[in-house]
Amino acid sequence: MSETTTGGSSSSSRASTTIPSTPNMDPTTPTVEDPAPNANNGMSRDEFRQYGKETVDYIVDYLENIQKRRVVPAIEPGYLKDLIPSEAPNAPESFESVMEDFEKLIMPGITHWQHPRFHAYFPAGNSFPSIIADMLSDAIGCVGFSWAACPAMTELELIMLDWFGKMIGLPAEFLPLTENGKGGGVIQSSASECNFVTLLAARFEIMKELRQRFPFVEEGLLLSKLIAYCSKEAHSSVEKACMIGMVKLRILETDSKFRLRGETLRNAIQEDRNLGLIPFFVSTTLGTTSCCSFDVLSEIGPICKENELWLHVDAAYSGSAFICPEFRPLMNGIEYAMSFNTNPNKWLLINFDCSTMWVRDRFKLTQALVVDPLYLQHSWMDKSIDYRHWGIPLSRRFRSLKLWFVIRMYGIDGLQKYIREHVRLAKKMEAMLRGDAKFEIVNEVIMGLVCFRMKGDDETNQTLLTRLNASGRIHMVPASLGDRFVIRFCVCAENATDKDIEVAYEIISQAAQHVLHDSVKAVIAEEDEEAVALEEMVADLNIQETPDKGLARQNSADAVGQRLERQLSKEEILAQKQHESLAKKRSFLVRMVSDPKCYNPKIVRHLNMANHRKMSQDLYRDRTLMQTISHSQRPNRLSQSPGSAGSAFFDDDDDRVVADVQTGLQTPI
């Protein structure tokens, strides 16, 4: 344990490069003969040595030459079904045949996230130390749901959460090894899971209080009053968490820089209390998915504290950048948060999955998730942490191992250099696009994400993005900012260079030029219109009087031939149109949007209206509960002060009618 907690021992451990083959082996343990090759065991140890080395070579060659491949595949949904047998093989097959099919069948359907011109979404962490750590984790094959199930897994996770929390500048209250502290950290599978479990913890906390105050009110009725908040730029997982958690969510508008502000939240809380709802949870984002904007924690935090709301901070992408001191001011106000998460598997060279999460009070998290059957209990429970109580799944992978490998083998200095280089390259792309009159920059470029669009309408920008993605030379995805279609360009590759950025800009600029030239196209006549025109022309030529009938017939034949050539040209054009349509369908695979409003805003409007009417019905149905609560108001969390505009839900003689049409801020979803 001391090796992982002191820098000196960590350095000394690197001096030895010899890896023991069988450490701690009991000399009395009999050796097991290696079974014969292909003896119904899939792969012998000797074969694994050989094929393992070959696979490492394949991985290195793949990453070294990845730029020679298409970024996105040129396939359609269902392409693999007809290429792979419909039944599993009865007899074992050789490693060579499996790898041959891997390259021939699987690789053509891969989107290459490590490609130097993959600029979609956010980076997918990848590095050789992380890959090796995953290999070791897979070889160990442990399932660390408790300390007893794998002590080293639990203890290394504690230490890594303490290391990483200090690296990004979290308050000591969050760190797991703070003396006499209540905070703690855990590695979850994704930021979506972090958002969900923190909402469950906040919901459990408020429901516990409500049950004590209103013991005779049905729990489902109390639950129907809860409402959470996020900005319209928050990740979709917040909405999904509220949907699964069966609580209302109010999505709030942002300012001109796409940030959630304190005053907006304060007004929403007051409005919802006037409606008889109970605010309990606020999810903020540092580095939003659509444009990498930063909600203003310094304004939101005091409001959450004043109203006793659980404040969660989702920094899935940008949180890793806080290892650089110059970016930490973006985290001002973190001292008000109850929970915080970031994804090293995005921007810290850790392979998926690895999402780190910290809480100010670990007991408020675990009490919401604890289930303790006898078969999972052990004799060290009073002195250890069991991570099975910190999340949804029971089984857990050895995720902390790759975090340990990467931090040690890159060092904080190396990781800071990697982050700063990505930010520099994003600034370079921003400058190149700003210098081109065809484009405009839509977001404030702070990290490694640039949001841009062609000057023009949304259709033009959709055409541009479709053309770019269909080319296979580059990959980006869209977002909706201010109800405008924008294109996201994210620096993703670990070893991205200035040349990569310049090539990407040239591809984008050339495609934009083609879109501008193709913006006005001649209308192609319909087939029956074309046929009618041809018949009319032939008829006119047949009745035409000329001195030389032979010449007339020749002219007629030439004219018909020219028209037939035009017909052939039309067929070629139709074929070209069909090809473009197919390319457009294929590119749908790579146009996975950050915000579904990009493609069908009617769906979102319909859901908002339906939920608004449903909430109106709930308010009418729950009149009895409103009367009960109105006689036992307390400040802050559940109500305003007595006598204020929102001091009671409704009186018996209240004839208030909730409008069928939304007004003001967006109603809860």
XYZ file of C-alpha atoms in Angstrom:
669
model
C 0.000 0.000 0.000
C 2.830 2.414 0.779
C 4.104 2.022 -2.763
C 1.008 3.688 -4.141
C 0.907 6.563 -1.670
C 4.436 7.966 -1.767
C 6.196 9.474 -4.731
C 9.588 8.064 -3.690
C 8.492 4.480 -3.638
C 6.654 4.999 -6.883
C 9.860 6.170 -8.541
C 11.908 3.365 -7.089
C 9.440 0.826 -8.389
C 10.083 2.013 -11.932
C 13.773 1.202 -11.636
C 13.057 -2.493 -11.901
C 12.003 -3.601 -15.367
C 11.854 -7.321 -14.656
C 8.309 -8.648 -14.443
C 8.060 -11.726 -12.208
C 6.287 -14.504 -14.017
C 4.737 -16.281 -11.032
C 5.083 -14.159 -7.860
C 4.021 -15.563 -4.487
C 3.717 -19.069 -5.899
C 3.435 -21.787 -3.281
C 6.411 -24.151 -3.842
C 4.213 -27.085 -2.885
C 1.724 -26.314 -5.636
C 2.029 -28.941 -8.360
C 2.680 -27.636 -11.830
C 0.012 -28.239 -14.420
C 1.066 -29.538 -17.775
C 0.069 -27.320 -20.666
C -2.687 -29.137 -22.524
C -2.153 -30.130 -26.081
C -2.966 -27.488 -28.686
C -6.603 -27.287 -29.726
C -7.676 -29.773 -27.045
C -11.120 -28.204 -26.805
C -9.739 -25.343 -24.712
C -9.854 -22.550 -27.312
C -6.200 -21.606 -26.941
C -3.285 -23.150 -25.077
C -0.791 -21.124 -23.052
C 1.877 -21.475 -25.710
C -0.594 -20.371 -28.376
C -1.619 -17.444 -26.232
C 2.016 -16.330 -25.957
C 2.350 -16.452 -29.739
C -0.999 -14.965 -30.690
C -0.853 -12.401 -27.910
C 2.384 -11.010 -29.309
C 0.925 -11.038 -32.808
C -2.153 -9.178 -31.565
C -0.015 -6.505 -29.903
C 1.809 -6.066 -33.207
C -1.546 -5.810 -34.985
C -2.727 -3.114 -32.534
C 0.442 -1.075 -32.959
C 0.279 -1.343 -36.758
C -3.408 -0.404 -36.726
C -2.850 2.754 -34.691
C 0.292 3.650 -36.626
C -1.445 3.440 -40.017
C -4.983 4.402 -39.028
C -4.865 7.566 -41.146
C -4.948 5.375 -44.286
C -8.467 4.165 -43.465
C -11.821 5.882 -43.923
C -12.870 7.630 -40.731
C -16.413 6.269 -40.986
C -17.501 3.052 -42.684
C -19.223 2.943 -46.074
C -21.841 0.400 -45.039
C -25.556 0.246 -44.314
C -27.459 -1.157 -41.307
C -27.596 -4.947 -41.441
C -24.450 -5.298 -43.562
C -22.986 -7.969 -41.274
C -25.989 -10.285 -41.083
C -25.408 -11.869 -44.498
C -21.635 -12.135 -44.021
C -21.623 -14.165 -40.802
C -23.222 -17.633 -40.582
C -26.650 -17.731 -38.990
C -25.551 -20.506 -36.589
C -22.547 -20.743 -34.283
C -19.881 -23.286 -35.307
C -19.895 -26.701 -33.657
C -16.209 -27.391 -34.267
C -13.448 -25.042 -33.025
C -11.910 -22.686 -35.562
C -8.341 -21.452 -35.741
C -7.117 -18.091 -34.474
C -5.884 -17.292 -37.980
C -9.343 -17.725 -39.493
C -10.945 -15.612 -36.750
C -8.457 -12.786 -37.259
C -8.866 -13.021 -41.035
C -12.613 -12.540 -40.656
C -12.013 -9.745 -38.141
C -10.086 -7.759 -40.714
C -12.373 -8.708 -43.605
C -15.781 -8.399 -41.905
C -15.499 -6.319 -38.742
C -12.989 -3.630 -39.660
C -15.049 -2.406 -42.669
C -17.826 -1.575 -40.208
C -15.671 0.290 -37.666
C -15.848 4.017 -37.025
C -12.234 4.833 -36.215
C -12.389 7.025 -33.113
C -8.582 7.243 -32.923
C -8.290 8.546 -36.499
C -6.527 11.932 -36.753
C -9.597 13.313 -38.563
C -12.186 11.986 -36.183
C -13.574 15.221 -34.704
C -17.008 14.086 -33.507
C -18.416 13.935 -29.984
C -15.490 14.109 -27.509
C -12.186 12.204 -27.395
C -12.322 8.477 -26.666
C -9.382 7.990 -24.326
C -6.763 5.555 -25.549
C -3.129 4.928 -24.676
C -0.742 2.008 -24.495
C -0.417 2.078 -20.664
C -4.210 1.968 -20.385
C -4.461 -0.931 -22.849
C -1.851 -2.917 -20.908
C -3.635 -2.234 -17.623
C -6.877 -3.511 -19.143
C -5.081 -6.633 -20.343
C -3.868 -7.301 -16.809
C -7.307 -6.583 -15.363
C -8.898 -9.009 -17.809
C -6.285 -11.634 -17.001
C -6.861 -11.305 -13.249
C -10.568 -11.661 -13.919
C -11.794 -10.543 -10.501
C -15.212 -9.055 -9.758
C -14.657 -6.469 -7.032
C -18.076 -5.756 -5.589
C -16.708 -5.659 -2.028
C -13.426 -5.274 -0.209
C -13.377 -9.002 0.513
C -14.032 -9.864 -3.132
C -10.770 -8.134 -4.147
C -9.033 -5.993 -1.503
C -6.471 -4.472 -3.891
C -9.198 -3.305 -6.276
C -11.076 -1.437 -3.557
C -8.003 0.093 -1.963
C -6.386 1.206 -5.226
C -9.678 2.817 -6.256
C -9.742 4.805 -3.002
C -6.190 6.006 -3.540
C -6.718 6.880 -7.217
C -9.808 8.943 -6.369
C -7.708 10.767 -3.768
C -4.853 11.323 -6.250
C -7.072 12.503 -9.067
C -9.238 14.678 -6.813
C -6.116 16.508 -5.638
C -4.871 16.806 -9.230
C -7.995 18.689 -10.358
C -8.254 20.818 -7.228
C -11.362 19.427 -5.539
C -12.045 20.634 -1.987
C -10.711 18.325 0.721
C -14.293 17.551 1.809
C -14.720 15.416 -1.318
C -11.534 13.377 -1.012
C -11.795 9.813 0.305
C -8.620 9.881 2.400
C -9.276 13.185 4.191
C -8.899 12.519 7.908
C -12.267 12.377 9.681
C -13.968 13.346 6.406
C -17.368 12.177 5.222
C -16.601 12.547 1.530
C -15.551 9.869 -0.882
C -15.058 8.850 -4.478
C -15.979 5.985 -6.757
C -15.349 4.990 -10.371
C -18.600 4.471 -12.278
C -19.091 3.218 -15.816
C -20.188 6.551 -17.314
C -21.282 10.091 -16.560
C -24.845 8.958 -17.231
C -24.605 6.606 -14.269
C -23.113 9.383 -12.139
C -26.032 11.681 -12.965
C -28.522 8.931 -12.166
C -27.126 7.786 -8.816
C -26.701 11.349 -7.536
C -30.322 12.082 -8.447
C -31.374 8.930 -6.586
C -29.396 10.043 -3.540
C -30.996 13.493 -3.619
C -34.443 11.974 -4.094
C -33.941 9.593 -1.161
C -32.859 12.484 1.069
C -35.895 14.670 0.331
C -38.341 11.758 0.448
C -37.016 10.764 3.860
C -37.786 14.261 5.101
C -41.236 14.357 3.487
C -42.212 10.981 4.916
C -41.390 12.247 8.376
C -43.453 15.390 7.935
C -46.406 13.743 6.197
C -46.523 10.132 7.435
C -50.115 9.581 6.284
C -49.677 10.854 2.735
C -49.108 8.249 0.044
C -45.494 8.123 -1.050
C -46.392 8.271 -4.730
C -48.210 11.533 -4.135
C -45.182 13.036 -2.437
C -42.946 11.819 -5.264
C -45.174 13.509 -7.843
C -44.339 16.900 -6.301
C -40.578 16.661 -6.732
C -38.928 18.710 -9.465
C -35.316 18.873 -10.650
C -33.532 21.464 -12.801
C -30.925 21.583 -15.522
C -30.094 23.876 -18.421
C -31.178 23.252 -22.002
C -27.519 22.472 -22.772
C -27.273 19.717 -20.148
C -26.595 16.188 -21.328
C -29.576 14.043 -22.277
C -28.677 11.612 -19.483
C -30.079 14.108 -16.961
C -33.479 13.875 -18.628
C -33.226 10.087 -18.729
C -32.270 9.986 -15.034
C -35.374 12.007 -14.124
C -37.516 9.837 -16.350
C -36.298 6.627 -14.666
C -36.389 8.270 -11.232
C -40.006 9.344 -11.856
C -39.482 13.001 -10.996
C -40.303 16.128 -12.979
C -37.514 17.962 -14.750
C -37.573 21.634 -15.672
C -35.150 22.568 -18.433
C -34.003 26.169 -18.087
C -32.903 28.716 -20.653
C -29.287 29.849 -20.844
C -27.613 33.196 -21.440
C -25.935 34.379 -24.644
C -22.916 32.178 -23.858
C -25.145 29.121 -23.323
C -24.584 29.134 -19.540
C -27.128 28.581 -16.797
C -27.275 31.647 -14.536
C -28.337 32.019 -10.926
C -31.218 34.412 -11.528
C -32.842 32.037 -14.009
C -32.723 29.241 -11.458
C -34.051 31.461 -8.674
C -37.065 32.530 -10.749
C -37.839 28.931 -11.715
C -37.726 27.767 -8.104
C -40.144 30.520 -7.070
C -42.546 29.787 -9.930
C -42.600 26.067 -9.156
C -43.173 26.629 -5.468
C -46.154 28.785 -6.406
C -47.446 25.760 -8.321
C -47.090 23.538 -5.264
C -44.006 21.678 -6.442
C -40.973 20.801 -4.302
C -37.560 21.634 -5.851
C -34.846 19.238 -4.694
C -32.060 18.755 -7.281
C -30.011 20.915 -9.673
C -27.701 19.412 -12.290
C -25.119 21.824 -13.669
C -22.542 21.274 -16.375
C -18.947 22.397 -16.727
C -18.232 21.829 -20.401
C -21.570 21.109 -22.068
C -21.839 18.517 -24.830
C -23.157 20.890 -27.453
C -20.627 23.738 -27.142
C -18.459 23.247 -24.014
C -20.074 26.100 -22.093
C -19.750 26.446 -18.324
C -22.696 27.031 -16.015
C -21.957 29.776 -13.485
C -21.502 27.797 -10.268
C -20.610 30.886 -8.257
C -24.175 32.162 -8.827
C -26.010 28.840 -8.758
C -24.276 27.439 -5.676
C -25.504 30.021 -3.123
C -29.080 29.632 -4.411
C -28.898 25.863 -3.952
C -27.525 26.310 -0.447
C -30.205 28.860 0.433
C -32.974 26.535 -0.804
C -31.386 23.304 0.458
C -31.146 21.760 -3.011
C -28.690 19.036 -3.982
C -26.210 20.582 -6.444
C -24.535 18.137 -8.826
C -21.725 19.195 -11.168
C -21.192 17.205 -14.369
C -17.761 17.913 -15.857
C -17.552 14.764 -17.988
C -15.316 16.266 -20.691
C -13.703 19.367 -19.230
C -13.035 18.060 -15.716
C -9.759 16.467 -16.787
C -8.516 19.904 -17.901
C -8.643 21.113 -14.310
C -5.300 19.382 -13.762
C -4.033 22.571 -15.441
C -4.222 25.423 -12.882
C -5.182 28.001 -15.522
C -8.555 26.293 -16.056
C -9.556 25.923 -12.409
C -11.286 29.338 -12.156
C -14.024 27.766 -14.298
C -14.756 25.606 -11.263
C -15.354 28.549 -8.890
C -18.344 27.697 -6.710
C -17.549 23.970 -6.487
C -17.560 24.347 -2.690
C -21.385 24.480 -2.858
C -21.675 21.159 -4.704
C -22.852 17.917 -3.146
C -21.408 15.772 -5.938
C -19.029 16.068 -8.894
C -18.043 13.797 -11.771
C -15.626 13.761 -14.676
C -14.594 11.174 -17.279
C -10.886 10.344 -17.571
C -11.958 8.039 -20.412
C -12.683 11.162 -22.458
C -9.739 13.503 -22.039
C -7.137 11.786 -19.874
C -6.017 8.941 -22.155
C -7.896 6.267 -20.176
C -9.752 3.679 -22.235
C -13.494 3.376 -21.675
C -14.971 2.836 -19.162
C -13.792 5.080 -16.322
C -16.005 7.831 -14.909
C -14.842 9.254 -11.585
C -17.368 10.636 -9.101
C -17.021 12.289 -5.713
C -19.620 13.120 -3.051
C -19.416 15.473 -0.095
C -21.276 12.981 2.125
C -20.862 9.329 1.141
C -23.507 8.192 3.607
C -26.217 10.133 1.765
C -25.250 8.245 -1.389
C -24.982 4.756 0.054
C -28.190 4.942 2.108
C -30.102 5.357 -1.147
C -28.521 2.288 -2.758
C -27.702 -0.189 0.007
C -29.022 -3.743 -0.294
C -27.207 -6.189 1.970
C -28.010 -9.903 1.549
C -26.174 -12.383 3.721
C -24.168 -13.914 0.874
C -22.442 -10.554 0.195
C -21.497 -9.795 3.795
C -17.999 -10.333 5.181
C -16.073 -9.903 8.425
C -14.330 -6.632 7.428
C -17.430 -4.585 6.682
C -16.976 -2.297 9.697
C -13.462 -1.273 8.599
C -13.718 -1.178 4.808
C -15.706 0.321 1.939
C -17.848 -1.901 -0.241
C -18.380 -0.211 -3.584
C -21.439 -2.354 -4.285
C -23.358 0.274 -2.264
C -22.158 3.172 -4.446
C -23.842 2.398 -7.768
C -26.435 0.414 -9.703
C -24.530 -2.736 -10.729
C -23.155 -5.248 -8.245
C -20.267 -6.508 -10.362
C -17.388 -4.089 -10.907
C -14.295 -4.089 -13.097
C -10.755 -3.211 -11.985
C -10.986 0.273 -13.521
C -8.574 1.978 -11.141
C -5.671 -0.074 -12.516
C -5.581 1.801 -15.833
C -5.889 5.132 -14.033
C -2.877 4.161 -11.918
C -0.850 3.066 -14.961
C -1.585 6.202 -16.987
C -0.982 8.724 -14.194
C 2.324 7.090 -13.286
C 3.621 6.573 -16.828
C 2.671 10.045 -18.130
C 3.002 11.974 -14.898
C 0.992 15.092 -14.162
C 3.384 17.109 -16.362
C 2.814 14.855 -19.363
C -0.961 14.915 -18.966
C -0.967 18.709 -18.636
C 1.076 18.982 -21.830
C -1.440 16.751 -23.647
C -4.424 18.864 -22.510
C -2.756 22.172 -23.372
C -1.769 20.940 -26.828
C -5.375 20.027 -27.635
C -6.537 23.463 -26.504
C -3.864 25.118 -28.662
C -4.925 23.136 -31.715
C -8.579 24.054 -31.149
C -7.581 27.720 -31.017
C -5.714 27.220 -34.282
C -8.826 25.826 -35.970
C -10.889 28.678 -34.547
C -8.463 31.223 -36.015
C -8.503 29.548 -39.451
C -12.309 29.458 -39.569
C -12.592 33.059 -38.387
C -10.266 34.069 -41.181
C -12.548 32.473 -43.773
C -15.495 34.660 -44.810
C -17.657 31.574 -45.426
C -17.819 30.627 -41.723
C -18.760 31.966 -38.323
C -17.787 30.742 -34.839
C -20.768 30.133 -32.570
C -19.252 29.206 -29.182
C -16.581 30.577 -26.896
C -13.603 28.311 -27.553
C -12.169 27.521 -24.126
C -11.210 23.856 -24.345
C -10.766 21.563 -27.358
C -14.159 22.148 -29.019
C -14.967 24.583 -31.832
C -18.598 25.117 -32.905
C -18.961 26.728 -36.325
C -21.368 27.042 -39.228
C -21.472 28.389 -42.738
C -23.051 31.788 -43.056
C -26.473 30.865 -44.328
C -29.482 28.813 -43.363
C -29.657 25.526 -41.477
C -30.282 23.528 -44.639
C -26.978 24.697 -46.096
C -25.135 23.600 -42.960
C -26.895 20.244 -42.901
C -25.863 19.719 -46.509
C -22.280 20.631 -45.660
C -22.097 18.206 -42.740
C -23.713 15.403 -44.733
C -21.244 15.916 -47.573
C -18.285 15.923 -45.161
C -19.320 12.783 -43.290
C -20.283 10.900 -46.449
C -16.828 11.534 -47.883
C -15.238 9.298 -45.249
C -12.323 11.730 -44.951
C -13.528 13.463 -41.786
C -16.196 12.959 -39.155
C -18.104 15.577 -37.139
C -21.557 15.811 -35.550
C -24.024 18.690 -35.177
C -25.647 20.454 -32.255
C -28.403 23.009 -31.822
C -27.345 26.353 -30.343
C -29.842 29.169 -30.135
C -32.148 27.096 -32.357
C -29.493 27.102 -35.069
C -27.806 24.098 -36.632
C -24.070 24.183 -35.870
C -21.189 21.805 -36.556
C -18.954 20.606 -33.718
C -15.217 20.206 -34.333
C -13.416 18.546 -31.434
C -9.699 17.795 -31.241
C -9.679 14.099 -30.337
C -6.540 12.207 -31.403
C -3.860 11.873 -28.704
C -1.019 12.856 -31.027
C -2.917 15.417 -33.121
C -0.640 17.838 -34.970
C -0.851 21.196 -36.698
C -0.848 19.333 -40.010
C -3.961 17.399 -38.963
C -5.779 20.648 -38.204
C -4.699 22.208 -41.495
C -5.841 19.152 -43.465
C -9.196 19.169 -41.639
C -9.679 22.851 -42.422
C -8.898 22.284 -46.115
C -11.443 19.445 -46.298
C -14.102 21.604 -44.630
C -13.346 24.646 -46.743
C -13.391 22.724 -50.034
C -16.675 21.032 -49.141
C -18.199 24.396 -48.242
C -17.112 25.782 -51.601
C -18.833 22.892 -53.391
C -21.998 23.453 -51.357
C -22.035 27.112 -52.374
C -21.604 26.223 -56.064
C -24.292 23.542 -55.921
C -26.790 25.668 -54.010
C -28.655 26.606 -57.199
C -29.507 23.575 -59.337
C -31.640 23.222 -62.427
C -34.952 21.460 -61.881
C -34.993 18.077 -63.601
C -38.155 17.380 -65.605
C -40.300 14.434 -64.603
C -40.155 11.332 -66.814
C -43.673 11.726 -68.229
C -43.052 15.425 -68.926
C -39.867 14.493 -70.747
C -41.695 11.875 -72.830
C -44.494 14.267 -73.760
C -41.985 16.916 -74.803
C -40.167 14.376 -76.966
C -43.374 13.245 -78.682
C -44.408 16.834 -79.369
C -41.029 17.620 -80.880
C -41.159 14.559 -83.162
C -44.695 15.447 -84.275
C -43.630 18.991 -85.057
C -40.749 17.716 -87.146
C -42.971 15.276 -89.062
C -45.350 17.976 -90.222
C -42.642 20.507 -90.953
C -42.524 21.516 -94.639
C -39.011 21.771 -96.145
C -37.734 21.874 -99.745
C -35.659 18.759 -99.121
C -37.646 16.008 -97.402
C -34.519 13.948 -96.994
C -32.894 16.825 -95.153
C -36.068 17.177 -93.061
C -35.952 13.510 -92.151
C -32.277 13.880 -91.289
C -33.015 16.920 -89.127
C -35.832 14.997 -87.483
C -33.555 12.039 -86.770
C -30.819 14.325 -85.417
C -33.296 16.099 -83.187
C -34.687 12.819 -81.889
C -31.139 11.592 -81.315
C -30.303 14.751 -79.382
C -33.459 14.337 -77.304
C -32.586 10.685 -76.651
C -29.144 11.802 -75.568
C -30.832 14.255 -73.195
C -33.004 11.395 -71.926
C -29.879 9.317 -71.313
C -28.297 12.262 -69.545
C -31.384 12.507 -67.352
C -31.094 8.835 -66.420
C -27.489 9.407 -65.497
C -28.550 12.342 -63.371
C -31.222 10.229 -61.669
C -28.630 7.549 -60.985
C -26.369 10.196 -59.511
C -29.259 11.410 -57.358
C -29.880 7.884 -56.127
C -26.184 7.548 -55.286
C -26.280 10.820 -53.349
C -29.401 9.660 -51.543
C -27.678 6.414 -50.597
C -24.652 8.327 -49.365
C -26.975 10.507 -47.340
C -28.579 7.435 -45.771
C -25.171 5.986 -45.002
C -24.083 9.248 -43.441
C -27.064 9.053 -41.089
C -24.992 6.514 -39.179
C -22.440 9.228 -38.438
C -24.913 12.082 -37.898
C -25.765 11.026 -34.352
C -26.801 14.345 -32.885
C -26.059 15.875 -29.522
C -29.505 17.446 -29.488
C -32.491 15.727 -31.164
C -34.103 19.124 -31.772
C -31.700 19.410 -34.723
C -33.885 16.997 -36.641
C -37.393 17.054 -35.226
C -38.271 19.924 -32.904
C -41.977 19.011 -33.223
C -41.363 15.945 -31.062
C -39.918 18.017 -28.253
C -42.711 20.598 -28.453
C -45.326 17.836 -28.381
C -43.750 16.229 -25.310
C -43.559 19.583 -23.539
C -47.233 20.338 -24.156
C -48.379 16.842 -23.162
C -46.415 16.986 -19.949
C -47.646 20.491 -19.210
C -51.262 19.288 -19.390
C -50.411 16.224 -17.314
C -48.881 18.449 -14.639
C -52.042 20.575 -14.605
C -54.111 17.459 -13.981
C -51.762 16.405 -11.188
C -52.119 19.767 -9.500
C -55.902 19.553 -9.581
C -55.901 15.976 -8.306
C -53.615 16.759 -5.404
C -55.649 19.602 -3.905
C -55.977 17.719 -0.615
C -52.213 17.392 -0.206
C -51.759 21.068 -0.997
C -54.151 22.036 1.742
C -52.326 19.786 4.218
C -48.903 21.169 3.425
C -50.154 24.768 3.430
C -50.899 24.462 7.158
C -47.414 23.261 8.049
C -45.067 25.331 5.931
C -41.378 25.682 6.703
C -38.920 28.071 5.008
C -36.496 27.317 2.204
C -36.846 23.814 0.782
C -40.602 23.265 0.870
C -42.170 26.700 0.866
C -41.965 30.436 1.084
C -42.636 32.352 4.265
C -46.255 32.428 5.453
C -48.271 35.170 3.876
C -46.113 35.377 0.755
C -47.518 34.894 -2.730
C -46.540 31.251 -2.693
C -47.145 30.498 0.964
C -49.975 28.055 0.255
C -50.603 25.702 -2.623
C -54.323 26.416 -3.062
C -57.151 27.399 -0.755
C -60.531 25.659 -0.749
C -62.119 28.520 -2.634
C -59.253 28.974 -5.048
C -60.535 28.994 -8.627
C -57.090 29.229 -10.173
C -56.821 27.597 -13.605
C -53.506 26.388 -14.992
C -53.131 27.498 -18.582
C -53.208 24.881 -21.330
C -50.456 26.772 -23.126
C -46.955 27.214 -21.730
C -45.935 30.615 -20.512
C -42.637 31.963 -19.214
C -39.801 29.506 -18.787
C -40.023 26.035 -20.245
C -42.374 23.820 -18.269
C -41.203 20.603 -16.627
C -40.573 17.600 -18.828
